[in-house]
Amino acid sequence: MKELNHETIERLMVQSIDRMVASAFGESGLDALERLMKCVKKIYRHLPFEGLSMKRMIVFIAITSSLSLVGKRGRLVSTYEELAIYVQDTGGICQMIEEDRFLVWDLSESDPLNLSSGAIVYENHDFVEKIYFQNQFVVLPEVYKGGGSVLSSPTYWDLEDALEHYDIRLARRSTCQILKECWYDDRRILFKDSPEKIMRRSLEQFLRSRMQADVRPEQNTDETHPIDLKVSWGTITALIEIKWMGASIKNGHLTRHYPSRAIQGLAQLCNYLNAERTSSPHIVVRGKLIVFDGRRGGIRIRSLKATRPSKYATKEIEFPDDMLRHRDMLSPKRIYMEVFN
Amino acid sequence: MNTNALYDVLYILDSVEDLSAGLRSDYLHGVLYLSCLLSLVDGQTVSQWGYQFAETTKGGPFSDDIYTAVEFLSKEGLLEEDTKVDRVFIGSEGKEKLKKLKVLKTLYWRNRFHDAVAYALLRLSIQQTIAALKREPTFEQVDRLKKRSILFDETSVKYIRKGFDLIIDLIGRDASRYLRLVSVMWLETILEDWKNADAEGVGL
């Protein structure tokens, strides 16, 4: 049985935040560190780390004085929900005074290193997390590949991961048993009539089995436009709109959907997001457009062939900038569905 | 019904309530396995913990007593389950029950081990914690061809204690909150050793 490596233990001990905080502030420092991390974790239950639109957030607990370390008088906030709303757009500085009582300021008021002379300070600056104490700091390691915080459960990044898997393993070659039903022919040149219902069912089944989230189909965001899928992690939500491009056939007649259809979908999603922001300001919502792309070049209906089947394989959709820049929009995903060779 | 298991389920779910939206049932078994391991730090024996853990063909660590306790508590309305996402939560009646049990001398000695686990869950993600537990040397050594292997025998307990002692030698047993630090450091060391072994292309 292999024993723990002594050198590893010694190295980790040197890097240990607990040890450093204990030597800086003693027992009260360790107590503050634990309360600070709990506090940040609670904030991220209302404000998903991965979907943050603000650039910087600072949270601290004073050790040397019960008085505020920030010059100006702060605004008192008494719930985590309210705190999340305050910081979600522009960021801010929060001082935890006691359980569920905070003072908040604008970011311009102070910097974390100065604060740390008498406080334990957490900072998230562009997804880099640091803990400051007594004029020094340690960087918290990333938990997931490409980012992620130990203080937050994965939400939107988990969704992006899942969609990537769905794209490569299940949709691209139509290996998903449900999705393959959307094709009219075996070579995958034409879609059946109204393939979006099959696409939605395929994606819904996949996300349900893959994600630790509540996945529901056709949710009304307003009276006229239901959204295709809604994925929720508590008060954090992703609205998914599904569109397709290519040609479908019904009674010998083709219906073609072009990139304008995808752009229309993104515009619809912008409207949903605006409606959600007005009706449920306490819920964090992001939108995701999924475009199933089955376009083929030079379709011959009689022979069910395409002279340039992969013409659009790498042809991305040009979406209007203002829609892509919508504060609550995640990047649209085009899933190119290959022809069968 | 195993009272220790019943108490442990309520206590740990209450401790993590604010931090995560409940716990997946297999993770619940995992974190209570860590509590049990930590009790060895203070010279307790596994039999003093009051119930056993096993590795089964369906995975592990798994405890029959925890499984039965969750079923019982859910049926009695003390726990709430979200079957869609396989999560279990403590309910308000569960909290009331826990308040009453917490004062019992026969149970409150267990709190410090659960508190140390809750602290580890603050510092590491639940996925990292479970990954570390499954790479813990005694767990790795389990014979997976057997349908069910009881975790911990005399040799494995000796090795686990030895690992804890290496850490305590550096921290000092009199250090404040040393149990919390031991739990974090022990898990981090396993993950780091595993990462290094992986990079060198050898298994632990």
PDB file of N, CA and C in Angstrom, chain A residues 13-62:
ATOM      1  N   MET A  13       1.961  22.225   2.781  1.00  0.00           N
ATOM      2  CA  MET A  13       1.902  22.939   4.063  1.00  0.00           C
ATOM      3  C   MET A  13       2.445  24.357   3.909  1.00  0.00           C
ATOM      4  N   VAL A  14       3.534  24.480   3.132  1.00  0.00           N
ATOM      5  CA  VAL A  14       4.129  25.806   2.905  1.00  0.00           C
ATOM      6  C   VAL A  14       3.122  26.702   2.165  1.00  0.00           C
ATOM      7  N   GLN A  15       2.365  26.090   1.237  1.00  0.00           N
ATOM      8  CA  GLN A  15       1.416  26.883   0.429  1.00  0.00           C
ATOM      9  C   GLN A  15       0.058  27.048   1.109  1.00  0.00           C
ATOM     10  N   SER A  16      -0.122  26.426   2.257  1.00  0.00           N
ATOM     11  CA  SER A  16      -1.452  26.379   2.879  1.00  0.00           C
ATOM     12  C   SER A  16      -1.970  27.765   3.298  1.00  0.00           C
ATOM     13  N   ILE A  17      -3.133  28.119   2.780  1.00  0.00           N
ATOM     14  CA  ILE A  17      -3.745  29.406   3.165  1.00  0.00           C
ATOM     15  C   ILE A  17      -4.025  29.406   4.657  1.00  0.00           C
ATOM     16  N   ASP A  18      -4.522  28.280   5.163  1.00  0.00           N
ATOM     17  CA  ASP A  18      -4.860  28.201   6.591  1.00  0.00           C
ATOM     18  C   ASP A  18      -3.650  28.520   7.460  1.00  0.00           C
ATOM     19  N   ARG A  19      -2.507  27.914   7.086  1.00  0.00           N
ATOM     20  CA  ARG A  19      -1.302  28.122   7.890  1.00  0.00           C
ATOM     21  C   ARG A  19      -0.887  29.591   7.837  1.00  0.00           C
ATOM     22  N   MET A  20      -0.937  30.177   6.623  1.00  0.00           N
ATOM     23  CA  MET A  20      -0.507  31.569   6.474  1.00  0.00           C
ATOM     24  C   MET A  20      -1.442  32.527   7.212  1.00  0.00           C
ATOM     25  N   VAL A  21      -2.746  32.260   7.083  1.00  0.00           N
ATOM     26  CA  VAL A  21      -3.720  33.131   7.759  1.00  0.00           C
ATOM     27  C   VAL A  21      -3.587  32.979   9.273  1.00  0.00           C
ATOM     28  N   ALA A  22      -3.338  31.743   9.721  1.00  0.00           N
ATOM     29  CA  ALA A  22      -3.180  31.516  11.167  1.00  0.00           C
ATOM     30  C   ALA A  22      -1.975  32.281  11.685  1.00  0.00           C
ATOM     31  N   SER A  23      -0.873  32.278  10.907  1.00  0.00           N
ATOM     32  CA  SER A  23       0.306  32.980  11.423  1.00  0.00           C
ATOM     33  C   SER A  23       0.127  34.497  11.319  1.00  0.00           C
ATOM     34  N   ALA A  24      -0.724  34.961  10.384  1.00  0.00           N
ATOM     35  CA  ALA A  24      -0.962  36.412  10.279  1.00  0.00           C
ATOM     36  C   ALA A  24      -1.944  36.904  11.341  1.00  0.00           C
ATOM     37  N   PHE A  25      -3.030  36.206  11.507  1.00  0.00           N
ATOM     38  CA  PHE A  25      -4.104  36.717  12.377  1.00  0.00           C
ATOM     39  C   PHE A  25      -4.534  35.774  13.497  1.00  0.00           C
ATOM     40  N   GLY A  26      -3.921  34.582  13.570  1.00  0.00           N
ATOM     41  CA  GLY A  26      -4.270  33.636  14.645  1.00  0.00           C
ATOM     42  C   GLY A  26      -5.658  33.054  14.475  1.00  0.00           C
ATOM     43  N   GLU A  27      -6.224  32.628  15.602  1.00  0.00           N
ATOM     44  CA  GLU A  27      -7.527  31.949  15.606  1.00  0.00           C
ATOM     45  C   GLU A  27      -8.616  32.787  14.941  1.00  0.00           C
ATOM     46  N   SER A  28      -8.617  34.115  15.206  1.00  0.00           N
ATOM     47  CA  SER A  28      -9.676  34.952  14.629  1.00  0.00           C
ATOM     48  C   SER A  28      -9.551  35.009  13.104  1.00  0.00           C
ATOM     49  N   GLY A  29      -8.320  34.883  12.593  1.00  0.00           N
ATOM     50  CA  GLY A  29      -8.106  34.872  11.155  1.00  0.00           C
ATOM     51  C   GLY A  29      -8.700  33.623  10.524  1.00  0.00           C
ATOM     52  N   LEU A  30      -8.478  32.469  11.175  1.00  0.00           N
ATOM     53  CA  LEU A  30      -9.020  31.214  10.646  1.00  0.00           C
ATOM     54  C   LEU A  30     -10.543  31.225  10.662  1.00  0.00           C
ATOM     55  N   ASP A  31     -11.064  31.801  11.729  1.00  0.00           N
ATOM     56  CA  ASP A  31     -12.522  31.898  11.845  1.00  0.00           C
ATOM     57  C   ASP A  31     -13.074  32.783  10.716  1.00  0.00           C
ATOM     58  N   ALA A  32     -12.385  33.916  10.481  1.00  0.00           N
ATOM     59  CA  ALA A  32     -12.826  34.840   9.419  1.00  0.00           C
ATOM     60  C   ALA A  32     -12.694  34.206   8.043  1.00  0.00           C
ATOM     61  N   LEU A  33     -11.620  33.448   7.833  1.00  0.00           N
ATOM     62  CA  LEU A  33     -11.411  32.792   6.538  1.00  0.00           C
ATOM     63  C   LEU A  33     -12.563  31.833   6.235  1.00  0.00           C
ATOM     64  N   GLU A  34     -12.952  31.066   7.247  1.00  0.00           N
ATOM     65  CA  GLU A  34     -14.042  30.105   7.053  1.00  0.00           C
ATOM     66  C   GLU A  34     -15.355  30.838   6.762  1.00  0.00           C
ATOM     67  N   ARG A  35     -15.606  31.902   7.515  1.00  0.00           N
ATOM     68  CA  ARG A  35     -16.860  32.659   7.300  1.00  0.00           C
ATOM     69  C   ARG A  35     -16.850  33.342   5.937  1.00  0.00           C
ATOM     70  N   LEU A  36     -15.669  33.841   5.532  1.00  0.00           N
ATOM     71  CA  LEU A  36     -15.560  34.520   4.241  1.00  0.00           C
ATOM     72  C   LEU A  36     -15.851  33.551   3.089  1.00  0.00           C
ATOM     73  N   MET A  37     -15.277  32.360   3.170  1.00  0.00           N
ATOM     74  CA  MET A  37     -15.476  31.395   2.085  1.00  0.00           C
ATOM     75  C   MET A  37     -16.928  30.939   2.019  1.00  0.00           C
ATOM     76  N   LYS A  38     -17.546  30.776   3.178  1.00  0.00           N
ATOM     77  CA  LYS A  38     -18.971  30.417   3.201  1.00  0.00           C
ATOM     78  C   LYS A  38     -19.795  31.520   2.554  1.00  0.00           C
ATOM     79  N   CYS A  39     -19.435  32.751   2.888  1.00  0.00           N
ATOM     80  CA  CYS A  39     -20.167  33.911   2.371  1.00  0.00           C
ATOM     81  C   CYS A  39     -20.051  33.973   0.839  1.00  0.00           C
ATOM     82  N   VAL A  40     -18.841  33.808   0.322  1.00  0.00           N
ATOM     83  CA  VAL A  40     -18.642  33.879  -1.132  1.00  0.00           C
ATOM     84  C   VAL A  40     -19.397  32.737  -1.820  1.00  0.00           C
ATOM     85  N   LYS A  41     -19.339  31.570  -1.210  1.00  0.00           N
ATOM     86  CA  LYS A  41     -20.038  30.417  -1.783  1.00  0.00           C
ATOM     87  C   LYS A  41     -21.552  30.696  -1.839  1.00  0.00           C
ATOM     88  N   LYS A  42     -22.062  31.352  -0.813  1.00  0.00           N
ATOM     89  CA  LYS A  42     -23.498  31.676  -0.802  1.00  0.00           C
ATOM     90  C   LYS A  42     -23.818  32.717  -1.881  1.00  0.00           C
ATOM     91  N   ILE A  43     -22.918  33.676  -2.069  1.00  0.00           N
ATOM     92  CA  ILE A  43     -23.146  34.682  -3.120  1.00  0.00           C
ATOM     93  C   ILE A  43     -23.235  33.984  -4.470  1.00  0.00           C
ATOM     94  N   TYR A  44     -22.322  33.023  -4.706  1.00  0.00           N
ATOM     95  CA  TYR A  44     -22.315  32.331  -6.003  1.00  0.00           C
ATOM     96  C   TYR A  44     -23.504  31.388  -6.190  1.00  0.00           C
ATOM     97  N   ARG A  45     -24.271  31.189  -5.145  1.00  0.00           N
ATOM     98  CA  ARG A  45     -25.507  30.411  -5.350  1.00  0.00           C
ATOM     99  C   ARG A  45     -26.565  31.283  -6.019  1.00  0.00           C
ATOM    100  N   HIS A  46     -26.388  32.591  -5.904  1.00  0.00           N
ATOM    101  CA  HIS A  46     -27.338  33.517  -6.532  1.00  0.00           C
ATOM    102  C   HIS A  46     -26.764  34.167  -7.779  1.00  0.00           C
ATOM    103  N   LEU A  47     -25.474  34.046  -7.944  1.00  0.00           N
ATOM    104  CA  LEU A  47     -24.771  34.759  -9.013  1.00  0.00           C
ATOM    105  C   LEU A  47     -23.758  33.789  -9.615  1.00  0.00           C
ATOM    106  N   PRO A  48     -24.095  33.141 -10.727  1.00  0.00           N
ATOM    107  CA  PRO A  48     -23.206  32.088 -11.207  1.00  0.00           C
ATOM    108  C   PRO A  48     -21.840  32.621 -11.598  1.00  0.00           C
ATOM    109  N   PHE A  49     -20.815  32.022 -11.047  1.00  0.00           N
ATOM    110  CA  PHE A  49     -19.431  32.440 -11.310  1.00  0.00           C
ATOM    111  C   PHE A  49     -19.173  32.550 -12.807  1.00  0.00           C
ATOM    112  N   GLU A  50     -19.675  31.543 -13.549  1.00  0.00           N
ATOM    113  CA  GLU A  50     -19.344  31.455 -14.971  1.00  0.00           C
ATOM    114  C   GLU A  50     -20.103  32.454 -15.832  1.00  0.00           C
ATOM    115  N   GLY A  51     -21.202  32.976 -15.290  1.00  0.00           N
ATOM    116  CA  GLY A  51     -21.981  33.893 -16.116  1.00  0.00           C
ATOM    117  C   GLY A  51     -21.839  35.329 -15.645  1.00  0.00           C
ATOM    118  N   LEU A  52     -20.784  35.599 -14.885  1.00  0.00           N
ATOM    119  CA  LEU A  52     -20.633  36.941 -14.325  1.00  0.00           C
ATOM    120  C   LEU A  52     -20.440  37.971 -15.424  1.00  0.00           C
ATOM    121  N   SER A  53     -21.193  39.049 -15.346  1.00  0.00           N
ATOM    122  CA  SER A  53     -20.971  40.105 -16.321  1.00  0.00           C
ATOM    123  C   SER A  53     -20.059  41.170 -15.727  1.00  0.00           C
ATOM    124  N   MET A  54     -20.005  41.247 -14.399  1.00  0.00           N
ATOM    125  CA  MET A  54     -19.101  42.226 -13.791  1.00  0.00           C
ATOM    126  C   MET A  54     -17.664  41.715 -13.838  1.00  0.00           C
ATOM    127  N   LYS A  55     -16.734  42.641 -13.798  1.00  0.00           N
ATOM    128  CA  LYS A  55     -15.327  42.287 -13.942  1.00  0.00           C
ATOM    129  C   LYS A  55     -14.667  41.991 -12.601  1.00  0.00           C
ATOM    130  N   ARG A  56     -15.230  42.576 -11.546  1.00  0.00           N
ATOM    131  CA  ARG A  56     -14.504  42.497 -10.284  1.00  0.00           C
ATOM    132  C   ARG A  56     -15.445  42.538  -9.090  1.00  0.00           C
ATOM    133  N   MET A  57     -15.179  41.676  -8.129  1.00  0.00           N
ATOM    134  CA  MET A  57     -15.963  41.683  -6.894  1.00  0.00           C
ATOM    135  C   MET A  57     -14.993  41.461  -5.726  1.00  0.00           C
ATOM    136  N   ILE A  58     -15.200  42.229  -4.675  1.00  0.00           N
ATOM    137  CA  ILE A  58     -14.353  42.084  -3.489  1.00  0.00           C
ATOM    138  C   ILE A  58     -15.272  41.851  -2.288  1.00  0.00           C
ATOM    139  N   VAL A  59     -14.938  40.852  -1.483  1.00  0.00           N
ATOM    140  CA  VAL A  59     -15.701  40.589  -0.260  1.00  0.00           C
ATOM    141  C   VAL A  59     -14.700  40.507   0.879  1.00  0.00           C
ATOM    142  N   PHE A  60     -14.975  41.164   1.995  1.00  0.00           N
ATOM    143  CA  PHE A  60     -14.014  41.049   3.096  1.00  0.00           C
ATOM    144  C   PHE A  60     -14.686  40.981   4.463  1.00  0.00           C
ATOM    145  N   ILE A  61     -13.910  40.464   5.403  1.00  0.00           N
ATOM    146  CA  ILE A  61     -14.342  40.437   6.807  1.00  0.00           C
ATOM    147  C   ILE A  61     -13.240  41.115   7.615  1.00  0.00           C
ATOM    148  N   ALA A  62     -13.607  42.152   8.334  1.00  0.00           N
ATOM    149  CA  ALA A  62     -12.615  42.892   9.121  1.00  0.00           C
ATOM    150  C   ALA A  62     -12.213  42.077  10.351  1.00  0.00           C
TER     151      ALA A  62
END
